[in-house]
Amino acid sequence: MSSEIPFNIPSFVGKELYYIAQAVDGGQLSGDGAFSRRCEKWMESAFGSSRALLTHSCTAALEMSALMSDVGPGDEVIVPSWTFVTSASAYALRGAKLVFVDVRDDTLNIDEKMVERAVTSRTKAIVCVHYAGVPCEMDALKTIAGNAGALLVEDAAQAFHSQWQGQPAGAIADLGCFSFHETKNISCGEGGALLVNRPDLVERAEIIREKGTNRSRFFRGQVDKYTWVDLGSSFLPNDLSAAFLYAQLEHGDEITRRRRELVGRYTSHLRPLAETGAFKLPAVDLATVANGHMMYIMLPDLAARTQLLQAMRQEQIGTVFHYVPLHSSPAGEQYGRAASDMAVTNSVAERLVRLPLFSSMSNEQQDRVITALYRHFGHDAAAYLGDDRAYAA
Ligand SMILES: *Cc1c(COP(=O)(O)O)cnc(C)c1O
């Protein structure tokens, strides 16, 4: 019996403990230490943002974006229903009404045409999510947000290293939010960052992250005492997390390269099986359009998906579905409304399956997943793929 293939294993690049030891020797473990600054500088130069601010999660970065949007009761925020809870809850916490918009059936990203129809005079912010690391239609969204006078925020939690027309995801809209949770490409267990892409928003972002104080200006010598000047909270990670993260930032392109390679292998090796009608591959080529964050397939219906997940569990292969649509969740119904019938979101939520993917995954492990999928649908992988060594059960 072969061993378990989990859905995710966090990446290690080798220098994490070395940098953590340096951070300990350096003696400052609180936020904004030497490694936090190194991570921020690294992101500012890689992404060309006015300012990168390390946070303890993407959720924290999203909550900062909500504070910066100045939303309150009576205001509306447009978000996709097909996303993680905190893309939306960050704004509900400020008292805003959420307006859930459906996704496109090709990219599973927020449908820009429906965003345009959902805008009202009360729209204060638009959150777009680069699902599976596939960039949203940023030109259209920027135009819509500009016309509405709304803040445009990228939830780029899954999109580190993704590019949209040569621009890095996260650095295209007013604000971008990254996650370094251990399930993401680049990680430090729990962590995140806010990219501030407009110079005029930098000072406010620094104040909000420093509990609403002007501490950053004080340390730069721009004011002679520091005090409470705005709403804010503690969004800083400790410097040990930043030390771990710095190693991952330095070697992140190797992680992304391997993940994209694995996504490409899944795509080409599963194509013959998809052509039998067993499931659909993503409508966009995730290996080239995205950053290797995710590989998913689309089953014909809920019953077929339930059977597949059960079969994979028996094979000890970690396959999982994804979101429960926010518009039909208990809190989503309380704090928001659906802008349309949500046909795509509802359908995708019942049919999508994510396959195991981690940078340390070997080709042999991946072949076991592929073989198990062929077997589940009554086919012999070797017969399709023509290599009976790699595809021996
Ligand atoms: C992972 C994720 C988040 C939350 O990230 P944390 O760092 O765990 O707070 C938010 N949005 C999306 C789209 C995500 O995938």
Coordinates of C-alpha atoms and ligand atoms in Angstrom, one line a residue:
M1 CA 0.0 0.0 0.0
S2 CA 1.5 3.3 -1.0
S3 CA 1.7 6.2 1.4
E4 CA -0.6 9.1 1.8
I5 CA -0.4 12.0 -0.7
P6 CA -1.7 15.1 1.2
F7 CA -3.5 18.0 -0.4
N8 CA -0.8 20.4 0.7
I9 CA 2.7 20.4 2.2
P10 CA 4.2 23.8 3.0
S11 CA 7.3 24.7 1.1
F12 CA 10.8 25.0 2.7
V13 CA 13.6 26.5 0.7
G14 CA 16.5 25.8 3.2
K15 CA 17.5 29.2 4.7
E16 CA 14.5 29.7 7.0
L17 CA 16.1 28.5 10.3
Y18 CA 19.3 30.4 9.4
Y19 CA 17.5 33.6 9.1
I20 CA 15.4 32.9 12.3
A21 CA 18.6 32.4 14.2
Q22 CA 19.9 35.7 12.9
A23 CA 16.7 37.4 14.0
V24 CA 17.1 35.9 17.5
D25 CA 20.7 37.0 17.7
G26 CA 19.6 40.5 16.5
G27 CA 17.5 40.8 19.6
Q28 CA 14.4 42.5 18.2
L29 CA 11.6 40.1 17.8
S30 CA 8.7 42.5 17.6
G31 CA 7.2 43.9 14.4
D32 CA 9.1 46.2 12.1
G33 CA 12.4 44.5 12.9
A34 CA 15.3 44.0 10.5
F35 CA 13.7 41.1 8.6
S36 CA 10.3 42.8 8.3
R37 CA 12.1 45.8 6.6
R38 CA 14.0 43.4 4.3
C39 CA 10.8 41.7 3.3
E40 CA 9.1 45.0 2.6
K41 CA 12.0 46.4 0.6
W42 CA 12.1 43.1 -1.4
M43 CA 8.4 43.4 -2.3
E44 CA 8.7 47.2 -3.0
S45 CA 11.4 46.6 -5.5
A46 CA 9.9 43.4 -7.0
F47 CA 6.5 44.9 -7.4
G48 CA 7.2 48.6 -7.8
S49 CA 4.6 49.5 -5.1
S50 CA 4.9 52.8 -3.2
R51 CA 4.9 50.8 0.0
A52 CA 4.7 47.2 1.1
L53 CA 3.6 46.6 4.7
L54 CA 4.0 43.2 6.3
T55 CA 0.9 42.0 8.2
H56 CA 0.1 39.0 10.3
S57 CA -2.3 37.7 7.6
C58 CA -4.1 38.5 4.4
T59 CA -7.2 39.0 6.5
A60 CA -5.3 41.7 8.4
A61 CA -4.4 43.4 5.1
L62 CA -8.0 43.2 3.9
E63 CA -9.2 44.7 7.2
M64 CA -6.7 47.5 6.7
S65 CA -8.1 48.1 3.2
A66 CA -11.6 48.3 4.7
L67 CA -10.4 51.0 7.2
M68 CA -8.7 52.9 4.4
S69 CA -11.9 52.8 2.2
D70 CA -13.8 54.7 5.0
V71 CA -16.8 52.5 4.6
G72 CA -19.6 52.6 7.2
P73 CA -23.3 51.8 7.5
G74 CA -25.2 52.8 4.4
D75 CA -22.2 52.2 2.1
E76 CA -21.9 49.2 -0.3
V77 CA -18.9 47.0 -1.2
I78 CA -18.9 44.8 -4.2
V79 CA -17.2 41.4 -3.7
P80 CA -17.4 38.0 -5.5
S81 CA -19.5 35.4 -3.7
W82 CA -16.9 32.8 -4.9
T83 CA -14.1 33.7 -2.4
F84 CA -12.7 33.2 1.0
V85 CA -14.8 34.6 3.9
T86 CA -12.5 37.5 4.8
S87 CA -12.5 39.2 1.4
A88 CA -16.0 40.1 2.5
S89 CA -16.1 40.0 6.3
A90 CA -13.3 42.7 6.5
Y91 CA -15.9 45.2 5.1
A92 CA -18.8 43.9 7.0
L93 CA -16.8 44.5 10.2
R94 CA -16.9 48.2 9.3
G95 CA -20.7 48.1 8.9
A96 CA -20.8 48.1 5.1
K97 CA -23.4 46.2 3.1
L98 CA -21.9 43.5 0.9
V99 CA -23.1 43.2 -2.7
F100 CA -22.2 39.8 -4.0
V101 CA -21.4 39.4 -7.7
D102 CA -21.2 36.3 -9.7
V103 CA -18.0 35.0 -11.4
R104 CA -17.1 34.4 -15.0
D105 CA -17.4 30.8 -16.1
D106 CA -13.9 30.7 -17.7
T107 CA -11.6 32.3 -15.0
L108 CA -13.9 32.0 -12.0
N109 CA -13.0 35.6 -11.3
I110 CA -15.5 38.4 -10.6
D111 CA -17.5 39.1 -13.7
E112 CA -16.6 42.7 -14.6
K113 CA -19.9 43.2 -16.6
M114 CA -21.9 42.3 -13.5
V115 CA -19.7 44.5 -11.4
E116 CA -20.7 47.4 -13.6
R117 CA -24.4 46.7 -13.2
A118 CA -24.0 46.3 -9.4
V119 CA -22.5 49.8 -8.9
T120 CA -24.8 52.3 -7.1
S121 CA -24.2 55.7 -5.7
R122 CA -23.4 54.0 -2.4
T123 CA -20.5 51.8 -3.8
K124 CA -17.4 52.7 -1.8
A125 CA -15.1 49.8 -2.7
I126 CA -14.7 46.9 -5.1
V127 CA -12.7 43.8 -4.1
C128 CA -11.5 41.6 -6.9
V129 CA -10.0 38.1 -6.2
H130 CA -7.4 36.5 -8.5
Y131 CA -8.9 33.0 -8.1
A132 CA -6.3 30.2 -8.4
G133 CA -3.8 33.0 -9.2
V134 CA -5.5 33.8 -12.5
P135 CA -5.6 37.6 -12.8
C136 CA -8.9 39.5 -13.1
E137 CA -9.8 41.8 -16.0
M138 CA -8.0 44.8 -14.4
D139 CA -8.5 47.3 -17.1
A140 CA -12.2 47.0 -17.0
L141 CA -12.3 47.0 -13.2
K142 CA -10.1 50.0 -12.9
T143 CA -12.4 51.9 -15.3
I144 CA -15.5 50.9 -13.4
A145 CA -14.0 51.8 -10.0
G146 CA -12.7 55.1 -11.3
N147 CA -16.1 56.0 -12.7
A148 CA -17.8 55.0 -9.4
G149 CA -15.2 56.8 -7.3
A150 CA -14.6 53.5 -5.4
L151 CA -11.4 52.1 -4.0
L152 CA -10.3 49.1 -6.0
V153 CA -8.7 46.3 -3.9
E154 CA -7.0 43.2 -5.2
D155 CA -7.3 40.2 -2.9
A156 CA -4.1 38.6 -4.3
A157 CA -3.9 36.0 -1.6
Q158 CA -3.5 33.3 -4.2
A159 CA -1.7 35.3 -6.8
F160 CA 1.9 35.9 -5.6
H161 CA 4.1 35.8 -8.7
S162 CA 1.1 36.1 -11.1
Q163 CA 1.2 38.7 -13.8
W164 CA -1.4 40.6 -15.7
Q165 CA -0.2 42.1 -19.0
G166 CA 3.3 42.3 -17.5
Q167 CA 2.2 43.8 -14.2
P168 CA 2.5 41.9 -11.0
A169 CA -0.8 40.9 -9.4
G170 CA -1.3 42.8 -6.2
A171 CA 0.4 45.9 -7.6
I172 CA -2.2 46.9 -10.2
A173 CA -5.1 48.4 -8.2
D174 CA -5.1 51.0 -5.4
L175 CA -4.3 48.3 -2.8
G176 CA -3.2 44.7 -3.0
C177 CA -3.4 42.0 -0.3
F178 CA -1.2 39.0 -0.1
S179 CA -1.4 35.9 2.1
F180 CA 1.6 33.9 3.4
H181 CA -0.5 31.3 5.0
E182 CA 1.0 27.9 4.8
T183 CA -1.4 26.8 2.0
K184 CA -0.1 29.6 -0.3
N185 CA 2.9 29.4 -2.6
I186 CA 5.1 31.6 -0.5
S187 CA 4.5 31.3 3.2
C188 CA 5.6 31.7 6.8
G189 CA 2.8 29.8 8.5
E190 CA 0.5 32.8 9.0
G191 CA 1.4 36.1 7.4
G192 CA 0.4 38.6 4.8
A193 CA 1.2 42.0 3.2
L194 CA -0.6 45.1 2.1
L195 CA 0.8 46.6 -1.1
V196 CA 0.0 50.3 -1.2
N197 CA 0.2 51.3 -4.9
R198 CA -0.7 54.9 -4.5
P199 CA 1.7 57.3 -2.9
D200 CA -1.1 59.4 -1.4
L201 CA -2.4 56.4 0.6
V202 CA 1.0 55.4 2.2
E203 CA 0.9 57.5 5.4
R204 CA -2.7 56.5 6.3
A205 CA -1.8 52.8 5.8
E206 CA 1.2 53.2 8.1
I207 CA -0.9 54.8 10.8
I208 CA -3.6 52.2 10.6
R209 CA -1.1 49.4 10.9
E210 CA 0.5 51.1 13.9
K211 CA -2.7 51.0 16.0
G212 CA -3.8 54.4 14.7
T213 CA -0.6 56.2 15.9
N214 CA 1.9 58.2 13.9
R215 CA 4.8 56.0 15.2
S216 CA 6.3 55.6 11.7
R217 CA 6.6 59.3 11.2
F218 CA 8.1 59.6 14.7
F219 CA 10.8 57.1 13.9
R220 CA 11.6 58.9 10.7
G221 CA 12.0 62.1 12.8
Q222 CA 9.1 63.8 11.0
V223 CA 7.2 64.5 14.3
D224 CA 8.7 65.0 17.8
K225 CA 6.2 62.8 19.7
Y226 CA 4.0 60.0 18.7
T227 CA 0.3 59.9 19.5
W228 CA -3.1 58.5 18.6
V229 CA -4.3 60.1 15.4
D230 CA -6.7 57.7 13.6
L231 CA -8.5 54.4 13.9
G232 CA -6.2 51.4 13.6
S233 CA -5.2 48.2 15.1
S234 CA -2.2 45.9 15.5
F235 CA -1.6 44.3 12.2
L236 CA 2.2 43.6 12.5
P237 CA 3.8 40.1 12.4
N238 CA 6.7 39.4 14.7
D239 CA 10.2 39.4 13.1
L240 CA 10.7 35.7 13.4
S241 CA 7.9 35.2 10.9
A242 CA 9.5 37.8 8.7
A243 CA 12.8 36.0 8.9
F244 CA 11.2 32.8 7.8
L245 CA 9.3 34.7 5.0
Y246 CA 12.5 36.4 3.8
A247 CA 14.1 33.1 2.9
Q248 CA 10.9 32.2 0.9
L249 CA 10.8 35.5 -0.9
E250 CA 14.5 35.1 -2.0
H251 CA 13.8 31.6 -3.4
G252 CA 10.1 31.9 -4.2
D253 CA 10.6 31.7 -7.9
E254 CA 11.9 28.2 -7.6
I255 CA 8.7 27.2 -5.7
T256 CA 6.5 28.9 -8.3
R257 CA 8.5 27.3 -11.2
R258 CA 8.0 23.8 -9.8
R259 CA 4.3 24.3 -9.0
R260 CA 3.7 25.6 -12.5
E261 CA 5.5 22.6 -13.9
L262 CA 3.3 20.3 -11.9
V263 CA 0.1 22.1 -13.0
G264 CA 1.3 21.7 -16.6
R265 CA 1.8 18.0 -16.1
Y266 CA -1.6 17.6 -14.6
T267 CA -3.1 19.5 -17.5
S268 CA -1.5 17.5 -20.3
H269 CA -1.8 14.1 -18.6
L270 CA -5.4 14.6 -17.6
R271 CA -6.5 15.9 -21.0
P272 CA -7.2 12.5 -22.6
L273 CA -9.4 11.6 -19.6
A274 CA -11.2 15.0 -19.7
E275 CA -11.9 14.2 -23.4
T276 CA -13.8 11.1 -22.4
G277 CA -16.3 13.5 -20.7
A278 CA -15.3 12.4 -17.1
F279 CA -14.7 16.1 -16.1
K280 CA -13.6 19.4 -17.5
L281 CA -10.2 20.9 -17.3
P282 CA -10.0 24.7 -16.4
A283 CA -11.1 26.8 -19.3
V284 CA -7.8 28.8 -19.0
D285 CA -4.4 27.2 -19.0
L286 CA -3.4 27.5 -15.3
A287 CA 0.2 26.5 -16.0
T288 CA 0.8 29.6 -18.2
V289 CA -1.8 32.2 -17.1
A290 CA -1.3 31.7 -13.4
N291 CA 1.4 31.1 -10.8
G292 CA 0.9 27.4 -10.1
H293 CA -1.1 28.0 -7.0
M294 CA -3.9 25.6 -7.8
M295 CA -5.0 22.7 -10.0
Y296 CA -8.7 22.1 -10.2
I297 CA -11.0 20.0 -12.3
M298 CA -14.8 20.4 -12.8
L299 CA -17.1 17.4 -12.3
P300 CA -20.4 17.1 -14.2
D301 CA -22.5 17.4 -10.9
L302 CA -22.5 17.1 -7.2
A303 CA -23.1 13.4 -7.1
A304 CA -20.1 12.7 -9.4
R305 CA -17.9 15.0 -7.2
T306 CA -19.0 13.2 -4.0
Q307 CA -18.1 9.9 -5.5
L308 CA -14.7 11.1 -6.7
L309 CA -13.8 12.7 -3.3
Q310 CA -14.7 9.4 -1.6
A311 CA -12.7 7.3 -4.0
M312 CA -9.6 9.6 -3.6
R313 CA -10.0 9.4 0.2
Q314 CA -9.8 5.6 -0.1
E315 CA -6.6 6.0 -2.2
Q316 CA -5.2 8.3 0.6
I317 CA -5.1 11.1 -1.9
G318 CA -5.9 14.6 -0.5
T319 CA -8.5 16.1 -2.9
V320 CA -10.8 18.8 -1.7
F321 CA -13.6 21.1 -2.8
H322 CA -13.5 24.8 -2.2
Y323 CA -15.9 27.6 -1.1
V324 CA -19.4 27.5 0.1
P325 CA -20.8 30.6 -1.8
L326 CA -20.8 33.6 0.5
H327 CA -24.2 34.9 -0.7
S328 CA -25.9 31.8 0.6
S329 CA -23.9 31.5 3.9
P330 CA -25.7 32.5 7.1
A331 CA -23.6 35.6 7.7
G332 CA -23.5 36.4 4.0
E333 CA -27.3 36.6 4.0
Q334 CA -27.2 38.8 7.0
Y335 CA -24.6 41.3 5.9
G336 CA -25.0 41.2 2.1
R337 CA -27.3 40.6 -0.9
A338 CA -26.8 38.8 -4.2
A339 CA -26.6 41.1 -7.2
S340 CA -27.9 38.4 -9.5
D341 CA -29.0 34.7 -9.6
M342 CA -25.4 33.6 -9.0
A343 CA -25.7 30.8 -11.5
V344 CA -22.0 30.2 -12.1
T345 CA -21.0 30.4 -8.4
N346 CA -23.7 28.0 -7.4
S347 CA -22.7 25.5 -10.1
V348 CA -19.0 25.7 -9.5
A349 CA -19.4 25.3 -5.8
E350 CA -20.9 21.9 -6.3
R351 CA -18.6 20.6 -9.0
L352 CA -15.0 21.9 -8.4
V353 CA -12.3 19.6 -7.0
R354 CA -8.8 20.7 -6.2
L355 CA -5.9 18.2 -6.7
P356 CA -2.9 17.8 -4.4
L357 CA -0.2 20.3 -5.3
F358 CA 3.0 21.2 -3.4
S359 CA 6.5 22.2 -4.5
S360 CA 8.1 19.0 -3.0
M361 CA 5.7 16.8 -4.9
S362 CA 7.6 14.2 -7.0
N363 CA 6.5 13.3 -10.5
E364 CA 5.9 9.7 -9.1
Q365 CA 3.5 11.1 -6.5
Q366 CA 1.7 13.1 -9.2
D367 CA 1.5 10.0 -11.4
R368 CA -0.2 8.2 -8.6
V369 CA -2.9 10.9 -8.4
I370 CA -3.3 10.8 -12.2
T371 CA -3.5 7.0 -12.3
A372 CA -6.1 7.0 -9.5
L373 CA -8.2 9.4 -11.4
Y374 CA -8.1 7.3 -14.6
R375 CA -8.9 4.2 -12.6
H376 CA -11.9 5.9 -10.9
F377 CA -13.4 6.7 -14.2
G378 CA -12.8 3.2 -15.5
H379 CA -9.7 3.8 -17.7
D380 CA -6.2 2.6 -17.7
A381 CA -3.8 5.5 -17.5
A382 CA -1.0 3.6 -19.3
A383 CA -3.2 2.9 -22.3
Y384 CA -3.8 6.6 -22.7
L385 CA -0.4 7.9 -21.8
G386 CA 1.7 5.2 -23.3
D387 CA 4.2 4.8 -20.5
D388 CA 3.4 1.7 -18.4
R389 CA 6.4 2.2 -16.1
A390 CA 5.3 5.6 -14.9
Y391 CA 1.7 4.6 -14.7
A392 CA 2.0 1.2 -13.0
A393 CA -0.7 1.0 -10.4
Ligands
LIG1 C1 -6.1 32.5 1.8 C2 -7.0 33.5 1.4 C3 -7.3 34.6 2.3 C4 -6.9 34.7 3.7 O1 -5.6 34.7 4.0 P1 -5.0 34.6 5.5 O2 -3.6 35.0 5.3 O3 -5.2 33.2 6.0 O4 -5.8 35.6 6.2 C5 -8.1 35.6 1.8 N1 -8.6 35.6 0.5 C6 -8.3 34.6 -0.3 C7 -8.8 34.7 -1.7 C8 -7.5 33.5 0.1 O5 -7.2 32.5 -0.7

